Short mmCIF file of C-alpha atoms and ligand atoms in Angstrom, two decimals:
data_model
loop_
_atom_site.label_atom_id
_atom_site.label_comp_id
_atom_site.label_asym_id
_atom_site.label_seq_id
_atom_site.Cartn_x
_atom_site.Cartn_y
_atom_site.Cartn_z
CA MET A 1 0.01 0.00 0.00
CA LEU A 2 1.28 3.43 -0.85
CA LYS A 3 1.86 5.71 2.13
CA ARG A 4 2.63 9.34 2.97
CA ILE A 5 5.98 9.16 4.74
CA LEU A 6 7.91 11.89 6.55
CA VAL A 7 11.68 11.50 6.95
CA THR A 8 13.18 14.05 9.36
CA GLY A 9 16.87 14.52 8.74
CA GLY A 10 16.02 13.26 5.23
CA ALA A 11 18.76 15.24 3.52
CA GLY A 12 21.46 13.60 5.59
CA PHE A 13 23.76 10.67 4.87
CA LEU A 14 21.27 7.93 5.89
CA GLY A 15 18.12 10.04 5.38
CA SER A 16 18.81 10.82 1.72
CA HIS A 17 19.33 7.12 0.86
CA LEU A 18 16.18 6.21 2.77
CA CYS A 19 14.20 8.91 0.88
CA GLU A 20 15.58 7.54 -2.38
CA ARG A 21 14.46 3.98 -1.51
CA LEU A 22 10.97 5.15 -0.37
CA VAL A 23 10.48 7.34 -3.53
CA GLU A 24 11.49 4.33 -5.69
CA MET A 25 8.92 2.17 -3.90
CA GLY A 26 6.32 4.78 -4.97
CA HIS A 27 5.53 6.28 -1.62
CA ASP A 28 4.63 9.94 -1.19
CA VAL A 29 7.82 11.15 0.61
CA ILE A 30 8.33 14.38 2.55
CA CYS A 31 11.94 15.12 3.42
CA LEU A 32 12.33 17.62 6.31
CA ASP A 33 15.74 19.01 7.16
CA ASN A 34 17.42 22.12 8.50
CA PHE A 35 20.66 21.26 6.59
CA PHE A 36 22.80 21.66 9.71
CA THR A 37 25.08 18.75 8.73
CA SER A 38 23.95 18.10 5.16
CA GLN A 39 23.18 19.92 1.97
CA LYS A 40 20.45 20.09 -0.58
CA THR A 41 22.66 18.39 -3.23
CA ASN A 42 22.10 15.11 -1.38
CA VAL A 43 18.48 15.08 -2.54
CA ALA A 44 18.75 17.31 -5.58
CA HIS A 45 18.18 14.30 -7.83
CA LEU A 46 14.81 13.68 -6.17
CA LEU A 47 13.48 17.21 -6.49
CA GLY A 48 11.75 16.70 -9.84
CA ARG A 49 9.94 13.61 -8.70
CA PRO A 50 6.13 14.05 -8.27
CA ASN A 51 6.15 11.92 -5.08
CA PHE A 52 8.92 13.85 -3.31
CA ASP A 53 8.70 17.05 -1.27
CA LEU A 54 11.54 18.94 0.52
CA ILE A 55 10.87 21.11 3.51
CA ARG A 56 13.53 23.29 5.16
CA HIS A 57 12.44 23.16 8.82
CA ASP A 58 13.95 22.66 12.22
CA VAL A 59 12.52 19.56 14.02
CA THR A 60 12.64 21.39 17.40
CA MET A 61 9.67 23.51 16.12
CA PRO A 62 6.20 22.03 15.67
CA ILE A 63 4.93 21.50 12.14
CA TRP A 64 1.53 20.44 10.86
CA LEU A 65 1.64 17.67 8.22
CA GLU A 66 -0.65 14.75 7.30
CA VAL A 67 1.40 11.49 7.20
CA ASP A 68 1.07 7.71 7.76
CA GLU A 69 4.60 7.04 8.79
CA ILE A 70 7.53 9.04 10.25
CA TYR A 71 11.23 8.10 10.30
CA ASN A 72 12.85 10.41 12.86
CA LEU A 73 16.48 10.76 11.79
CA ALA A 74 17.01 14.47 12.43
CA CYS A 75 20.08 14.87 14.72
CA PRO A 76 23.72 15.58 14.12
CA ALA A 77 25.47 12.22 14.39
CA ALA A 78 29.21 12.78 14.14
CA PRO A 79 30.97 13.63 17.44
CA GLY A 80 32.37 16.93 16.07
CA HIS A 81 28.92 17.95 14.85
CA TYR A 82 26.95 17.08 17.97
CA GLN A 83 29.51 18.63 20.27
CA PHE A 84 29.54 21.90 18.25
CA ASN A 85 26.35 23.08 19.92
CA PRO A 86 25.62 20.51 22.57
CA ILE A 87 22.55 22.27 23.92
CA LYS A 88 21.03 22.34 20.44
CA THR A 89 21.81 18.64 20.05
CA MET A 90 19.89 17.77 23.22
CA LYS A 91 17.00 20.04 22.09
CA THR A 92 16.93 18.31 18.68
CA SER A 93 16.65 14.84 20.29
CA VAL A 94 14.11 15.76 22.98
CA LEU A 95 11.95 18.47 21.33
CA GLY A 96 12.28 16.66 18.02
CA ALA A 97 10.95 13.42 19.60
CA ILE A 98 8.05 15.32 21.30
CA ASN A 99 7.18 17.02 18.02
CA VAL A 100 7.09 13.79 15.89
CA LEU A 101 5.31 11.88 18.62
CA GLY A 102 2.66 14.66 18.82
CA MET A 103 2.24 14.46 15.06
CA ALA A 104 1.96 10.65 15.24
CA ARG A 105 -0.73 10.94 17.92
CA ARG A 106 -2.74 13.43 15.82
CA CYS A 107 -2.36 11.56 12.52
CA ARG A 108 -2.42 8.05 14.07
CA ALA A 109 0.85 7.56 12.26
CA LYS A 110 3.55 4.98 12.94
CA VAL A 111 6.83 6.57 14.08
CA LEU A 112 10.36 5.19 14.10
CA GLN A 113 13.16 6.65 16.18
CA ALA A 114 16.78 6.39 14.92
CA SER A 115 18.48 5.72 18.20
CA THR A 116 22.15 4.72 18.57
CA SER A 117 24.67 2.32 20.02
CA GLU A 118 25.76 5.37 22.09
CA VAL A 119 22.98 4.56 24.46
CA TYR A 120 25.33 1.78 25.67
CA GLY A 121 28.10 4.36 26.36
CA ASP A 122 31.46 2.70 26.94
CA PRO A 123 29.97 -0.80 27.29
CA THR A 124 30.90 -3.24 29.96
CA GLU A 125 28.96 -5.98 28.27
CA HIS A 126 30.18 -7.36 24.95
CA PRO A 127 28.69 -7.73 22.43
CA GLN A 128 25.88 -5.37 23.27
CA ARG A 129 22.39 -6.75 23.53
CA GLU A 130 19.27 -4.60 23.74
CA SER A 131 18.71 -5.66 27.32
CA TYR A 132 22.06 -4.07 28.35
CA ARG A 133 21.34 -0.72 30.13
CA GLY A 134 24.65 0.90 29.24
CA ASN A 135 27.51 2.76 30.80
CA VAL A 136 27.03 6.40 29.78
CA ASN A 137 28.86 9.25 31.44
CA PRO A 138 25.91 11.73 32.00
CA ILE A 139 28.23 14.82 32.45
CA GLY A 140 30.81 14.11 29.71
CA PRO A 141 31.31 15.74 26.27
CA ARG A 142 29.24 12.99 24.55
CA ALA A 143 26.32 13.25 27.03
CA CYS A 144 24.41 15.78 24.89
CA TYR A 145 24.05 13.07 22.24
CA ASP A 146 23.95 9.89 24.31
CA GLU A 147 21.56 11.26 26.96
CA GLY A 148 19.50 13.12 24.33
CA LYS A 149 18.96 9.83 22.46
CA ARG A 150 18.25 8.00 25.73
CA ALA A 151 15.64 10.64 26.63
CA ALA A 152 14.10 10.25 23.18
CA GLU A 153 13.82 6.47 23.76
CA ALA A 154 12.07 7.13 27.06
CA LEU A 155 9.64 9.54 25.38
CA PHE A 156 8.87 7.05 22.68
CA MET A 157 8.11 4.35 25.29
CA ASP A 158 5.99 6.70 27.34
CA TYR A 159 3.92 7.93 24.39
CA HIS A 160 3.50 4.24 23.48
CA ARG A 161 2.35 3.26 26.94
CA SER A 162 0.29 6.41 27.64
CA ASN A 163 -1.16 7.18 24.24
CA ARG A 164 -0.86 3.81 22.41
CA ILE A 165 1.31 5.40 19.73
CA ASN A 166 2.56 2.85 17.23
CA ILE A 167 6.37 3.20 17.68
CA ARG A 168 9.61 1.54 16.64
CA ILE A 169 13.05 2.13 18.12
CA VAL A 170 16.21 1.03 16.36
CA ARG A 171 19.75 1.38 17.78
CA ILE A 172 22.05 2.08 14.88
CA PHE A 173 25.74 1.10 15.12
CA ASN A 174 28.54 2.89 13.11
CA THR A 175 27.34 3.09 9.52
CA TYR A 176 29.35 4.39 6.56
CA GLY A 177 29.04 4.72 2.79
CA PRO A 178 28.66 7.15 -0.07
CA ARG A 179 27.23 10.58 0.83
CA MET A 180 28.86 10.70 4.27
CA HIS A 181 29.82 14.33 4.74
CA PRO A 182 33.52 14.42 3.77
CA PHE A 183 34.31 16.79 6.66
CA ASP A 184 32.16 15.20 9.39
CA GLY A 185 35.19 13.98 11.24
CA ARG A 186 33.84 10.42 11.51
CA VAL A 187 36.49 7.77 11.28
CA VAL A 188 35.64 6.29 7.80
CA SER A 189 35.17 9.69 6.07
CA ASN A 190 38.23 11.10 7.76
CA PHE A 191 40.51 8.23 6.86
CA ILE A 192 39.36 8.11 3.21
CA ARG A 193 39.55 11.86 2.76
CA GLN A 194 43.01 11.99 4.36
CA ALA A 195 44.20 9.06 2.20
CA LEU A 196 42.95 10.50 -1.03
CA CYS A 197 44.41 13.87 -0.26
CA GLY A 198 47.82 12.31 0.64
CA GLU A 199 47.48 13.62 4.21
CA ASP A 200 48.55 11.79 7.35
CA ILE A 201 45.93 9.32 8.73
CA THR A 202 45.00 10.44 12.24
CA LEU A 203 44.70 7.48 14.57
CA PHE A 204 43.22 8.47 17.99
CA GLY A 205 44.68 6.63 20.96
CA ASP A 206 46.69 3.50 20.08
CA GLY A 207 43.99 2.41 17.57
CA SER A 208 43.10 -0.73 19.56
CA GLN A 209 39.54 0.53 20.22
CA THR A 210 37.03 -1.37 18.15
CA ARG A 211 33.97 -0.51 16.04
CA SER A 212 31.73 -2.63 13.88
CA PHE A 213 31.01 -0.96 10.54
CA CYS A 214 27.78 -1.36 8.65
CA TYR A 215 27.31 -0.41 5.02
CA ARG A 216 24.60 2.25 4.36
CA ASP A 217 22.43 0.15 2.07
CA ASP A 218 22.20 -2.75 4.58
CA LEU A 219 21.29 -0.31 7.34
CA VAL A 220 18.56 1.46 5.35
CA GLU A 221 17.08 -1.95 4.46
CA GLY A 222 16.94 -2.67 8.20
CA LEU A 223 15.15 0.60 8.90
CA ILE A 224 12.44 -0.21 6.30
CA ARG A 225 12.02 -3.71 7.61
CA MET A 226 11.66 -2.43 11.17
CA MET A 227 8.95 0.08 10.11
CA ASP A 228 7.13 -2.71 8.30
CA ALA A 229 7.56 -5.27 11.15
CA PRO A 230 4.43 -6.56 12.97
CA ASP A 231 3.11 -4.07 15.52
CA GLU A 232 4.06 -6.39 18.40
CA PHE A 233 7.76 -5.74 17.72
CA ILE A 234 8.61 -2.18 18.68
CA GLY A 235 12.20 -2.71 19.68
CA PRO A 236 14.57 -1.38 20.71
CA CYS A 237 16.35 -3.37 18.02
CA ASN A 238 20.08 -3.19 17.26
CA LEU A 239 20.92 -2.58 13.59
CA GLY A 240 24.61 -2.96 12.68
CA ASN A 241 27.23 -5.23 11.27
CA PRO A 242 28.48 -7.69 13.86
CA HIS A 243 31.99 -7.91 12.42
CA GLU A 244 34.31 -6.03 14.77
CA PHE A 245 37.53 -4.32 13.73
CA THR A 246 40.07 -2.23 15.54
CA VAL A 247 40.36 1.31 14.30
CA ARG A 248 43.98 0.54 13.37
CA GLN A 249 42.85 -2.29 11.11
CA LEU A 250 40.43 0.11 9.49
CA ALA A 251 43.22 2.64 8.85
CA GLU A 252 45.44 -0.13 7.27
CA MET A 253 42.58 -1.24 5.07
CA VAL A 254 41.91 2.27 3.84
CA VAL A 255 45.61 2.81 3.10
CA GLU A 256 45.72 -0.49 1.19
CA LEU A 257 42.48 0.07 -0.82
CA THR A 258 43.34 3.62 -1.74
CA GLY A 259 46.97 2.86 -2.47
CA ALA A 260 47.81 5.95 -0.52
CA LYS A 261 51.30 6.92 0.58
CA SER A 262 49.87 8.46 3.76
CA LYS A 263 51.50 7.54 7.02
CA ILE A 264 49.60 6.79 10.20
CA VAL A 265 50.05 9.33 13.03
CA TYR A 266 48.83 9.02 16.54
CA GLU A 267 46.71 11.65 18.30
CA PRO A 268 45.16 11.68 21.79
CA LEU A 269 42.03 9.59 22.33
CA PRO A 270 38.99 11.89 22.86
CA ALA A 271 37.31 11.79 26.32
CA ASP A 272 34.83 8.95 26.87
CA ASP A 273 35.67 7.32 23.54
CA PRO A 274 34.11 3.84 23.84
CA THR A 275 36.76 1.10 23.89
CA ARG A 276 34.71 -1.66 22.27
CA ARG A 277 31.51 -1.78 20.24
CA GLN A 278 29.80 -4.71 18.59
CA PRO A 279 26.09 -5.31 18.11
CA ASP A 280 24.34 -8.53 19.06
CA ILE A 281 21.82 -8.66 16.17
CA SER A 282 19.83 -11.75 17.22
CA LEU A 283 16.63 -9.73 17.64
CA ALA A 284 16.92 -8.24 14.15
CA ARG A 285 17.75 -11.71 12.66
CA THR A 286 14.72 -13.30 14.27
CA ASN A 287 12.11 -10.52 14.01
CA LEU A 288 13.11 -8.82 10.77
CA GLY A 289 14.94 -11.61 8.94
CA TRP A 290 17.66 -9.00 8.55
CA GLU A 291 21.43 -9.15 8.57
CA PRO A 292 24.05 -7.08 6.80
CA LYS A 293 25.33 -8.52 3.45
CA THR A 294 28.18 -6.16 2.73
CA GLN A 295 31.68 -6.95 4.03
CA LEU A 296 33.81 -4.00 5.12
CA ARG A 297 36.28 -4.36 2.24
CA GLU A 298 33.50 -4.21 -0.35
CA GLY A 299 31.65 -1.37 1.31
CA LEU A 300 34.89 0.65 1.71
CA THR A 301 35.74 0.15 -2.00
CA LYS A 302 32.30 1.59 -2.96
CA THR A 303 32.75 4.47 -0.57
CA ILE A 304 36.22 5.24 -1.85
CA ASP A 305 34.79 5.23 -5.40
CA TRP A 306 32.25 7.84 -4.36
CA PHE A 307 34.94 9.99 -2.64
CA HIS A 308 36.94 9.87 -5.90
CA LYS A 309 33.98 11.33 -7.81
CA ILE A 310 33.10 14.25 -5.52
CA LYS A 311 34.78 17.66 -5.39
CA LEU A 312 35.63 18.45 -1.81
CA THR A 313 35.17 22.16 -2.50
CA ASP A 314 31.53 21.46 -3.14
CA TYR A 315 31.11 20.64 0.58
CA ARG A 316 30.91 23.21 3.32
CA PRO A 317 32.42 22.02 6.55
CA PRO A 318 29.33 22.31 8.81
CA THR A 319 31.34 23.25 11.89
CA PRO A 320 34.90 24.33 12.57
CA ASN A 321 35.36 21.00 14.47
CA TYR A 322 36.37 18.72 11.71
P1 LIG B 401 23.66 13.17 9.19
O1 LIG B 401 24.30 14.24 10.06
O2 LIG B 401 24.18 12.99 7.80
O3 LIG B 401 22.09 13.33 9.12
C1 LIG B 401 21.37 14.05 10.10
C2 LIG B 401 20.43 14.96 9.37
O4 LIG B 401 19.63 15.62 10.35
C3 LIG B 401 21.18 16.05 8.61
O5 LIG B 401 20.67 16.16 7.32
C4 LIG B 401 20.97 17.31 9.45
O6 LIG B 401 20.98 18.51 8.68
C5 LIG B 401 19.58 17.06 10.01
N1 LIG B 401 19.28 17.75 11.28
C6 LIG B 401 20.10 17.95 12.37
N2 LIG B 401 19.46 18.73 13.26
C7 LIG B 401 18.24 18.98 12.75
C8 LIG B 401 17.14 19.71 13.27
N3 LIG B 401 17.15 20.35 14.43
N4 LIG B 401 16.09 19.86 12.46
C9 LIG B 401 16.01 19.29 11.23
N5 LIG B 401 17.02 18.55 10.71
C10 LIG B 401 18.13 18.46 11.50
O7 LIG B 401 23.90 11.83 10.00
P2 LIG B 401 23.42 10.34 9.68
O8 LIG B 401 24.60 9.48 9.91
O9 LIG B 401 22.69 10.28 8.42
O10 LIG B 401 22.41 10.02 10.93
C11 LIG B 401 20.99 9.99 10.78
C12 LIG B 401 20.41 9.52 12.13
O11 LIG B 401 20.87 8.22 12.44
C13 LIG B 401 20.72 10.40 13.31
O12 LIG B 401 19.65 10.56 14.13
C14 LIG B 401 21.85 9.65 14.05
O13 LIG B 401 21.85 9.92 15.37
C15 LIG B 401 21.48 8.19 13.75
N6 LIG B 401 22.63 7.32 13.86
C16 LIG B 401 23.51 7.29 12.83
C17 LIG B 401 24.62 6.42 12.95
C18 LIG B 401 25.71 6.35 11.88
O14 LIG B 401 26.71 5.69 12.07
N7 LIG B 401 25.57 6.93 10.69
C19 LIG B 401 24.79 5.66 14.10
C20 LIG B 401 23.87 5.80 15.09
C21 LIG B 401 22.77 6.59 14.94
N1 LIG B 402 38.90 8.06 15.20
C1 LIG B 402 40.23 8.05 14.83
N2 LIG B 402 40.64 8.99 13.91
C2 LIG B 402 39.80 9.90 13.36
C3 LIG B 402 38.40 9.89 13.71
C4 LIG B 402 38.04 8.89 14.65
O1 LIG B 402 41.01 7.24 15.28
O2 LIG B 402 40.26 10.71 12.54
C5 LIG B 402 38.42 7.02 16.17
C6 LIG B 402 37.59 7.58 17.28
O3 LIG B 402 38.42 7.98 18.36
C7 LIG B 402 36.74 6.35 17.66
C8 LIG B 402 36.56 5.67 16.31
O4 LIG B 402 37.52 6.20 15.43
O5 LIG B 402 37.49 5.49 18.48
C9 LIG B 402 35.18 5.98 15.72
O6 LIG B 402 34.93 7.37 15.72
P1 LIG B 402 33.72 8.07 15.01
O7 LIG B 402 33.87 9.55 15.29
O8 LIG B 402 33.58 7.67 13.62
O9 LIG B 402 32.45 7.48 15.72
P2 LIG B 402 32.07 7.02 17.24
O10 LIG B 402 31.89 5.57 17.12
O11 LIG B 402 33.18 7.33 18.18
O12 LIG B 402 30.84 7.84 17.59
#
């Protein structure tokens, strides 16, 4: 059945690919974004489509729309971006959640929250299952994001329990791919940009910290399956690739795949940087029949190809913190 679907943060890295998929499926798609960490060019190719609308709007402000489904992705996601204006980051998560939940109540729409593995903080349980309550520093530099996302999860659950809103919560683990902002400071975009520009690769700490990297297309498939899952399964549900790598292994792979002459240099580990991160995706496997298909080497090759094609000068660094 064709639906009217709102994607907040729809011009971003994940949001733009999600909009693309939903437009291709024939749905009536509204992309809402304030372009804080993205730009219109990410969705420019969709602008002529009769089933695609673009609204420049801030999700912290109410808006009146008629929709059947909402994917709530609006929030800066890279550490440098969310720490740039931490108070705004918290407002985006909390007021954004309240606004989309209010809209869902009025329209009787289904609403999915893009939560994050950051709700687990620096985890003491490994791999991380959804039942793990996390180890977040509530007063550290990542708290604006981690606690904002945790508050949003609480709001989603309370609207569900109090108002019977049809919700979904997914916890997304590190995802990469084409259309990442080249200056977002995230590890994959940083390493690739540095390698292609012949700059040093900046490894924070000793590079032994781990992450599990999911390719964009796999992740977006998981988002759509979660939205379409039976109403009994609201999550939270981890979405990510369970293959764990050290950040040093990632740096070496990027150097190898780009054929760069860059050398690896060591810089201090940022405060509260999680030491290990790996999703347990049993719930997603069982309830959504979902698991990532793209290996890191293959996904990185596609991402590097995309970075080769873009002109870095077409991108405005969103913050001075890249
Ligand atoms: P992104 O920065 O590319 O996308 C976020 C989008 O939200 C951008 O287009 C930005 O302009 C928009 N936005 C920010 N604040 C807004 C506001 N107040 N009003 C309207 N729009 C606003 O990042 P992404 O990686 O595509 O992340 C999308 C979502 O997925 C985020 O909610 C993020 O927290 C979540 N997530 C992503 C990852 C990942 O690895 N990519 C991991 C965990 C969670
Ligand atoms: N990192 C790094 N060099 C960089 C950027 C990041 O070594 O230029 C490390 C960072 O310290 C962290 C990991 O890579 O341990 C992932 O960082 P990212 O900012 O991509 O996301 P996070 O998972 O920390 O939110």
